[in-house]
mmCIF file of C-alpha atoms and ligand atoms in Angstrom:
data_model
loop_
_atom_site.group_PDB
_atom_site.id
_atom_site.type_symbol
_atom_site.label_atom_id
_atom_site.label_comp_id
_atom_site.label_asym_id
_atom_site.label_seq_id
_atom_site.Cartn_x
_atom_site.Cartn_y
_atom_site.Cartn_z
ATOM 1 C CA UNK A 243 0.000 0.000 0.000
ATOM 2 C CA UNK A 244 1.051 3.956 -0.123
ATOM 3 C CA UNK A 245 3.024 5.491 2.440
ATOM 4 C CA UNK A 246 0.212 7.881 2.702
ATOM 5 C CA UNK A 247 -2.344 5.248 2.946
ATOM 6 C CA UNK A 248 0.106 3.626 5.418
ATOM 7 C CA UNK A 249 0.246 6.444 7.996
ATOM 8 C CA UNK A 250 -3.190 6.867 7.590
ATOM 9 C CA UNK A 251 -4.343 3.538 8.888
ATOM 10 C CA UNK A 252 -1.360 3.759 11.476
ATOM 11 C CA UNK A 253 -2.619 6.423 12.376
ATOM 12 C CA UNK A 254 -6.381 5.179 12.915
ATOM 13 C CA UNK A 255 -5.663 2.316 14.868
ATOM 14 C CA UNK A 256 -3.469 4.055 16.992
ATOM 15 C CA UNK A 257 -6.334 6.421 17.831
ATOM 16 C CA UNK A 258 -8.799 3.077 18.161
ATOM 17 C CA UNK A 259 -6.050 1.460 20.567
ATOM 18 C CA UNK A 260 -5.953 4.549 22.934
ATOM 19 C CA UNK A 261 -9.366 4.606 23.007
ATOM 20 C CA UNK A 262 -9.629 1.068 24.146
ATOM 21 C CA UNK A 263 -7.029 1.362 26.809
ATOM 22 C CA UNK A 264 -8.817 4.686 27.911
ATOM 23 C CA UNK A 265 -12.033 2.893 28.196
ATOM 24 C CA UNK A 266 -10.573 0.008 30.336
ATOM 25 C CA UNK A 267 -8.729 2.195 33.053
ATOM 26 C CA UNK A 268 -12.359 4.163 33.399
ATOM 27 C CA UNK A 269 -13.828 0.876 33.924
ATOM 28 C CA UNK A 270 -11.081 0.064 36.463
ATOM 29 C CA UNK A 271 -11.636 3.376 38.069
ATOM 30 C CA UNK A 272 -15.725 2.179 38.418
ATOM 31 C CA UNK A 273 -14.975 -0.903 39.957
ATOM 32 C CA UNK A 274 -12.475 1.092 42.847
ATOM 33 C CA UNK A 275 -15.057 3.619 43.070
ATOM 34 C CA UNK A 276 -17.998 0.472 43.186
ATOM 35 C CA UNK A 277 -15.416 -1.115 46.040
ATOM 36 C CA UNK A 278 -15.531 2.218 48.177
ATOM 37 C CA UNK A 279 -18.599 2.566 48.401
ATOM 38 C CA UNK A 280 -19.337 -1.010 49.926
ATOM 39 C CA UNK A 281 -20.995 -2.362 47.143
ATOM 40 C CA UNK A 282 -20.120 -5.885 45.410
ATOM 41 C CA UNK A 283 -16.586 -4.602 44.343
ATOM 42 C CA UNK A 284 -16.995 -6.529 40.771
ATOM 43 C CA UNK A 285 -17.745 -4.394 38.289
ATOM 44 C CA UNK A 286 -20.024 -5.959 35.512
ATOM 45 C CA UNK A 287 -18.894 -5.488 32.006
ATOM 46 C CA UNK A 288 -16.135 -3.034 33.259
ATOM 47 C CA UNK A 289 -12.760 -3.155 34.295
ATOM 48 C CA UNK A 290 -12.085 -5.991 32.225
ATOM 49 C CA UNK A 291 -8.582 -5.953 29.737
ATOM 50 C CA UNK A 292 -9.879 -5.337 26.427
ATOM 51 C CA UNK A 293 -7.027 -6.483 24.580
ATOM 52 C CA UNK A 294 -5.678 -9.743 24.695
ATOM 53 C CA UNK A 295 -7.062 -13.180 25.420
ATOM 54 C CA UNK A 296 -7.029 -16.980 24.860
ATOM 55 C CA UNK A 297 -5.815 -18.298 21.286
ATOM 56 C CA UNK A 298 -4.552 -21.036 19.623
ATOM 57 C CA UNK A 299 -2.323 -20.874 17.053
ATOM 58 C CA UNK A 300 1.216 -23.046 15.573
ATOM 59 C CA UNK A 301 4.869 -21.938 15.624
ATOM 60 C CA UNK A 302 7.769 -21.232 13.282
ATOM 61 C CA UNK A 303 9.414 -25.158 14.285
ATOM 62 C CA UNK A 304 5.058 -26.228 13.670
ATOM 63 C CA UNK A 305 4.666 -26.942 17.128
ATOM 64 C CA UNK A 306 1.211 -26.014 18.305
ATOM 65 C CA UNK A 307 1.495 -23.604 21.320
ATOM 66 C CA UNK A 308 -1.525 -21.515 23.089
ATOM 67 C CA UNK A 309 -1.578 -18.267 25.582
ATOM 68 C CA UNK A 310 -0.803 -20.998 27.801
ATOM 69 C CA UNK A 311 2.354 -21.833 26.568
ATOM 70 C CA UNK A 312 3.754 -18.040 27.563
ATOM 71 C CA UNK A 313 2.054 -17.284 31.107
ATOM 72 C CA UNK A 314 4.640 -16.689 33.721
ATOM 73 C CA UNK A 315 6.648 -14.564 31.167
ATOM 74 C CA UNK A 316 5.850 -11.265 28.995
ATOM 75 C CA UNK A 317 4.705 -11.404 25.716
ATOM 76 C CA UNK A 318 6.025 -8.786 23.269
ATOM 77 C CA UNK A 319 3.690 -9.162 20.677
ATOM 78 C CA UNK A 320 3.380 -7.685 17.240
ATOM 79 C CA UNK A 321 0.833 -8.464 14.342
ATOM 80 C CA UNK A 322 2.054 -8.466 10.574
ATOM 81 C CA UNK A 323 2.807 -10.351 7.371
ATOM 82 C CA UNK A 324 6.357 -11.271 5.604
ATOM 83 C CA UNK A 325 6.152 -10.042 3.145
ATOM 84 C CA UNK A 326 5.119 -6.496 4.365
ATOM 85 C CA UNK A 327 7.981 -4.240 2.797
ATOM 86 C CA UNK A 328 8.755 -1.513 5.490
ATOM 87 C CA UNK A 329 6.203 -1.339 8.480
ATOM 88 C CA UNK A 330 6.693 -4.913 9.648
ATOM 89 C CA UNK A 331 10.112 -5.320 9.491
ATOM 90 C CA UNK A 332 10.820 -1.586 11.401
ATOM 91 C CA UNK A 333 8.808 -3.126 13.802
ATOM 92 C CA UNK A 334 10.814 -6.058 14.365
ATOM 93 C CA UNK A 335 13.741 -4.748 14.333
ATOM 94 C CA UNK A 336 12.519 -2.077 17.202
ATOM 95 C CA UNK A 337 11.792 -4.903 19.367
ATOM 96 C CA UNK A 338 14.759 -6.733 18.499
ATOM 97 C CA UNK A 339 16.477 -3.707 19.811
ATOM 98 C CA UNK A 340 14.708 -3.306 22.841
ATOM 99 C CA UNK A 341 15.884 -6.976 23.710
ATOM 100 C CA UNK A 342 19.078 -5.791 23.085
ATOM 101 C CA UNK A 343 18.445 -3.207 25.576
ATOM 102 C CA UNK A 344 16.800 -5.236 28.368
ATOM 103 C CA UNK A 345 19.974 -7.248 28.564
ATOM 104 C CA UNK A 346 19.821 -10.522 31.019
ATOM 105 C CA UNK A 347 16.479 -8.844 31.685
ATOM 106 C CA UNK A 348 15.565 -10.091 28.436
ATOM 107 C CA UNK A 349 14.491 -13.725 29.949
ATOM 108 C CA UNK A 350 11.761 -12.592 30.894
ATOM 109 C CA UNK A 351 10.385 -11.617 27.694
ATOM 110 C CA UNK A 352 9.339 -13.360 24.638
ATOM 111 C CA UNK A 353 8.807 -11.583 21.357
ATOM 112 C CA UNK A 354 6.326 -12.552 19.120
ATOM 113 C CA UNK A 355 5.230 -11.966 15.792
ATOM 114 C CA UNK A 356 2.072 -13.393 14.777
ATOM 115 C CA UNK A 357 1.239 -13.261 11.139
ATOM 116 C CA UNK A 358 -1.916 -12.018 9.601
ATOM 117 C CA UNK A 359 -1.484 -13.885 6.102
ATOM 118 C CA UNK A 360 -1.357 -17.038 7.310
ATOM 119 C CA UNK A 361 -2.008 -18.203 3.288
ATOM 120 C CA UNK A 362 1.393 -17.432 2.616
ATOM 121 C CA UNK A 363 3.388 -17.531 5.972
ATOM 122 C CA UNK A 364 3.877 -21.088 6.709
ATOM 123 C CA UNK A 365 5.956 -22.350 9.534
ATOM 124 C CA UNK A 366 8.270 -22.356 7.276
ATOM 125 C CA UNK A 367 8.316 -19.139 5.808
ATOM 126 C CA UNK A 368 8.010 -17.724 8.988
ATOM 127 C CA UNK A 369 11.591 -19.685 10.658
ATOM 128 C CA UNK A 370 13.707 -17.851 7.867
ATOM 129 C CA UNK A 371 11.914 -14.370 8.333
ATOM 130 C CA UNK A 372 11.859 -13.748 12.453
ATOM 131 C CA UNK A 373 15.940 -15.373 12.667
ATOM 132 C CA UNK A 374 16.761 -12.315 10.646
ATOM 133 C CA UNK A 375 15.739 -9.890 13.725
ATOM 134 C CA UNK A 376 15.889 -11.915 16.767
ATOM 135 C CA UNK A 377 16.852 -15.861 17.252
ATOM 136 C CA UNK A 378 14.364 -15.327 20.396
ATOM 137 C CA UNK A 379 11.510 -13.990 18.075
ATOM 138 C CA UNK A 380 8.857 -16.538 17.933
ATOM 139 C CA UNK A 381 6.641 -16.362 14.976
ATOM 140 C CA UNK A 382 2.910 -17.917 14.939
ATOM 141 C CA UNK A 383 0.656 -18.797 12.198
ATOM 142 C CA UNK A 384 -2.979 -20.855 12.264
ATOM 143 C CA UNK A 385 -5.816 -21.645 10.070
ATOM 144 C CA UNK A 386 -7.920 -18.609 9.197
ATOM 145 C CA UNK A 387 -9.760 -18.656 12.119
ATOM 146 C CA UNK A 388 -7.400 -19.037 14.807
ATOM 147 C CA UNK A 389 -5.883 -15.747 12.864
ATOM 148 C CA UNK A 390 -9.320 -14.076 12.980
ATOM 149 C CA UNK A 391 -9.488 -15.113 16.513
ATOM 150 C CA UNK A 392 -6.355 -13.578 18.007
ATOM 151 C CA UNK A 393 -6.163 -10.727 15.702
ATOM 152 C CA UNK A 394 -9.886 -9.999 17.278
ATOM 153 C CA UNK A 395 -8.826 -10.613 20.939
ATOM 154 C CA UNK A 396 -5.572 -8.001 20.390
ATOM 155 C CA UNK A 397 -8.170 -5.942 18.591
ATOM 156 C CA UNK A 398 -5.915 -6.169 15.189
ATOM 157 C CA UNK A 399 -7.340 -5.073 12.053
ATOM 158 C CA UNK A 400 -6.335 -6.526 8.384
ATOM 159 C CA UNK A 401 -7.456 -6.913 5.162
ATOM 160 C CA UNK A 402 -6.079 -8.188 2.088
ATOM 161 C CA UNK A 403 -5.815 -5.714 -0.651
ATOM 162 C CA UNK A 404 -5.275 -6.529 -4.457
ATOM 163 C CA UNK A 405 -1.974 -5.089 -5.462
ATOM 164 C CA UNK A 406 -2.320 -2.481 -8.376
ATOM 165 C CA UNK A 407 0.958 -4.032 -10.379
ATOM 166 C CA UNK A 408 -0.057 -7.371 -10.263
ATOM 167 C CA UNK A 409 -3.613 -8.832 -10.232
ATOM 168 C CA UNK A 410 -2.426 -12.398 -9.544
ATOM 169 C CA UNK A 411 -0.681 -10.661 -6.309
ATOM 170 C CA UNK A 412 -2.018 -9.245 -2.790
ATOM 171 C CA UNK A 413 -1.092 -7.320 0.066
ATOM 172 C CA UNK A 414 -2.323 -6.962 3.123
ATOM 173 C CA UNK A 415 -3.085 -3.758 4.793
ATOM 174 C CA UNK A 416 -2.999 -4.293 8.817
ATOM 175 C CA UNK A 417 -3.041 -2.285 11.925
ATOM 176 C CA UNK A 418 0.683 -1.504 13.580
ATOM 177 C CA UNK A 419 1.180 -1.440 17.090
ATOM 178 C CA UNK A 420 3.256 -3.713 19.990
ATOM 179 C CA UNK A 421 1.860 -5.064 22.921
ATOM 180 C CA UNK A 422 3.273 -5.523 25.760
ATOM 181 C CA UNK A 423 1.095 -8.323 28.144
ATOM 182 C CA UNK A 424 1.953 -9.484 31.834
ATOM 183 C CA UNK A 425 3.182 -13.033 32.833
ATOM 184 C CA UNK A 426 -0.688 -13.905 33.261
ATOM 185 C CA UNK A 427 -1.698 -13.111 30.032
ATOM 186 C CA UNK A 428 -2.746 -9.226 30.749
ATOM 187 C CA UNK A 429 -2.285 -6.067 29.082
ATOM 188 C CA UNK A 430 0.079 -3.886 29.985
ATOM 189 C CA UNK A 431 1.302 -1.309 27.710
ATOM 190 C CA UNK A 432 1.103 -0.967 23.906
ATOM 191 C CA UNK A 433 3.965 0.855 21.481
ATOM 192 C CA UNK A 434 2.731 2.998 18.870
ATOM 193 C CA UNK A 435 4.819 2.909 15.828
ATOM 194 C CA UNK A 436 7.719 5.143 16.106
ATOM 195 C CA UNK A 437 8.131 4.171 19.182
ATOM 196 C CA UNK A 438 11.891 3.503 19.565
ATOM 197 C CA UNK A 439 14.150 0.457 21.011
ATOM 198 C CA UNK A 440 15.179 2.530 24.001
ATOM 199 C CA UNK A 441 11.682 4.193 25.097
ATOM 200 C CA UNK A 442 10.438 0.339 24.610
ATOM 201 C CA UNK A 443 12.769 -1.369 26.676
ATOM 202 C CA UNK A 444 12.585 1.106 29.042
ATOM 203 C CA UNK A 445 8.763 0.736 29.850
ATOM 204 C CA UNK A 446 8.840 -2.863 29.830
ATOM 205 C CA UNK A 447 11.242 -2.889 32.313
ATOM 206 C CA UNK A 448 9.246 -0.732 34.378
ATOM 207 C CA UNK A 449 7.165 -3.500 34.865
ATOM 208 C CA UNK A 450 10.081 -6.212 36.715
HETATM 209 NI NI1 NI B 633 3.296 -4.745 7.856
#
């Protein structure tokens, strides 16, 4: 797609992410505020993450591996597609840099890129694309739903797209932004593009 178009949808999703995480620390400031006042203390409907959740999905090596599989560490998470030509790959290499950063602190993270064309990113496609950033980068792929499913639970948008040059060919046009989510499975931050290695290692270690 266009830069133009690009920074556009950046842009929007961005804007659609804030407001999410905006919602959910109102809703955690309800269900204080419901606590204080001696009522049930479970706020119904509110307070709850709204990014993030169960999914299923298979790995670069084809091993099958769930949210499960990461509890008890952070997940560094990122949505794209290999053969995205500049977004995805900045991306990576940003939080390939903030492991860099983190140092030995780095254990406790796992990076993961979870691809939104699953058609074309294969296990095997995916093992030679995420060792070029990071041989800790963990790349998933799944049947159509399970990628429907988890790009709905992070709140990810994508689309395929017909590319103008070829008709045979496609892109994919896709929202851009890192999560960061706690050792049990919760949100804790997101990275807006831009967002460099330093700023991100920086925040996630905020969170040790
Ligand atoms: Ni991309």
């Amino acid at each position: 797609m266009t830069p133009i178009r690009t920074i556009a949808l950046v842009a929007a999703f961005a804007l659609a992410i804030v407001a999410a995480v905006w919602l959910w620390r109102s809703g955690d400031g309800l269900a204080v505020n419901k606590g204080a006042s001696g009522e049930a203390g479970q706020a119904q409907g509110t307070g709850k993450p709204l990014v993030g959740g169960p999914f299923a999905m298979t790995d670069q090596n084809g091993k099958p591996v769930t949210d499960q599989t990461f509890r008890g560490r952070y997940m560094l998470i990122y949505f794209g597609f290999t053969f995205c030509p500049d977004v995805c790959p900045t991306e990576l290499q940003v939080m390939a840099g903030a492991m860099q950063k983190l140092g030995a602190k780095a254990e406790k993270v796992q990076p993961i890129f979870v691809t939104i064309d699953p058609d074309r990113d294969t296990p095997a496609v995916l093992a030679q694309y995420v060792k070029q950033f990071d041989p800790r980068l963990i790349g998933l792929t799944g049947t159509a739903a399970q990628t429907a499913a988890i790009a709905k639970a992070y709140r990810v948008f994508y689309e395929k797209v017909k590319d103008e040059q070829n008709a045979a060919d496609y892109s994919m046009d896709h929202s851009s932004i890192v999560y960061l989510m706690g050792p049990d499975g919760g949100f804790l931050a997101f990275f807006p593009p831009a967002t460099g290695p330093d700023e991100m290692a920086a925040k996630i270690a905020s969170f040790f």
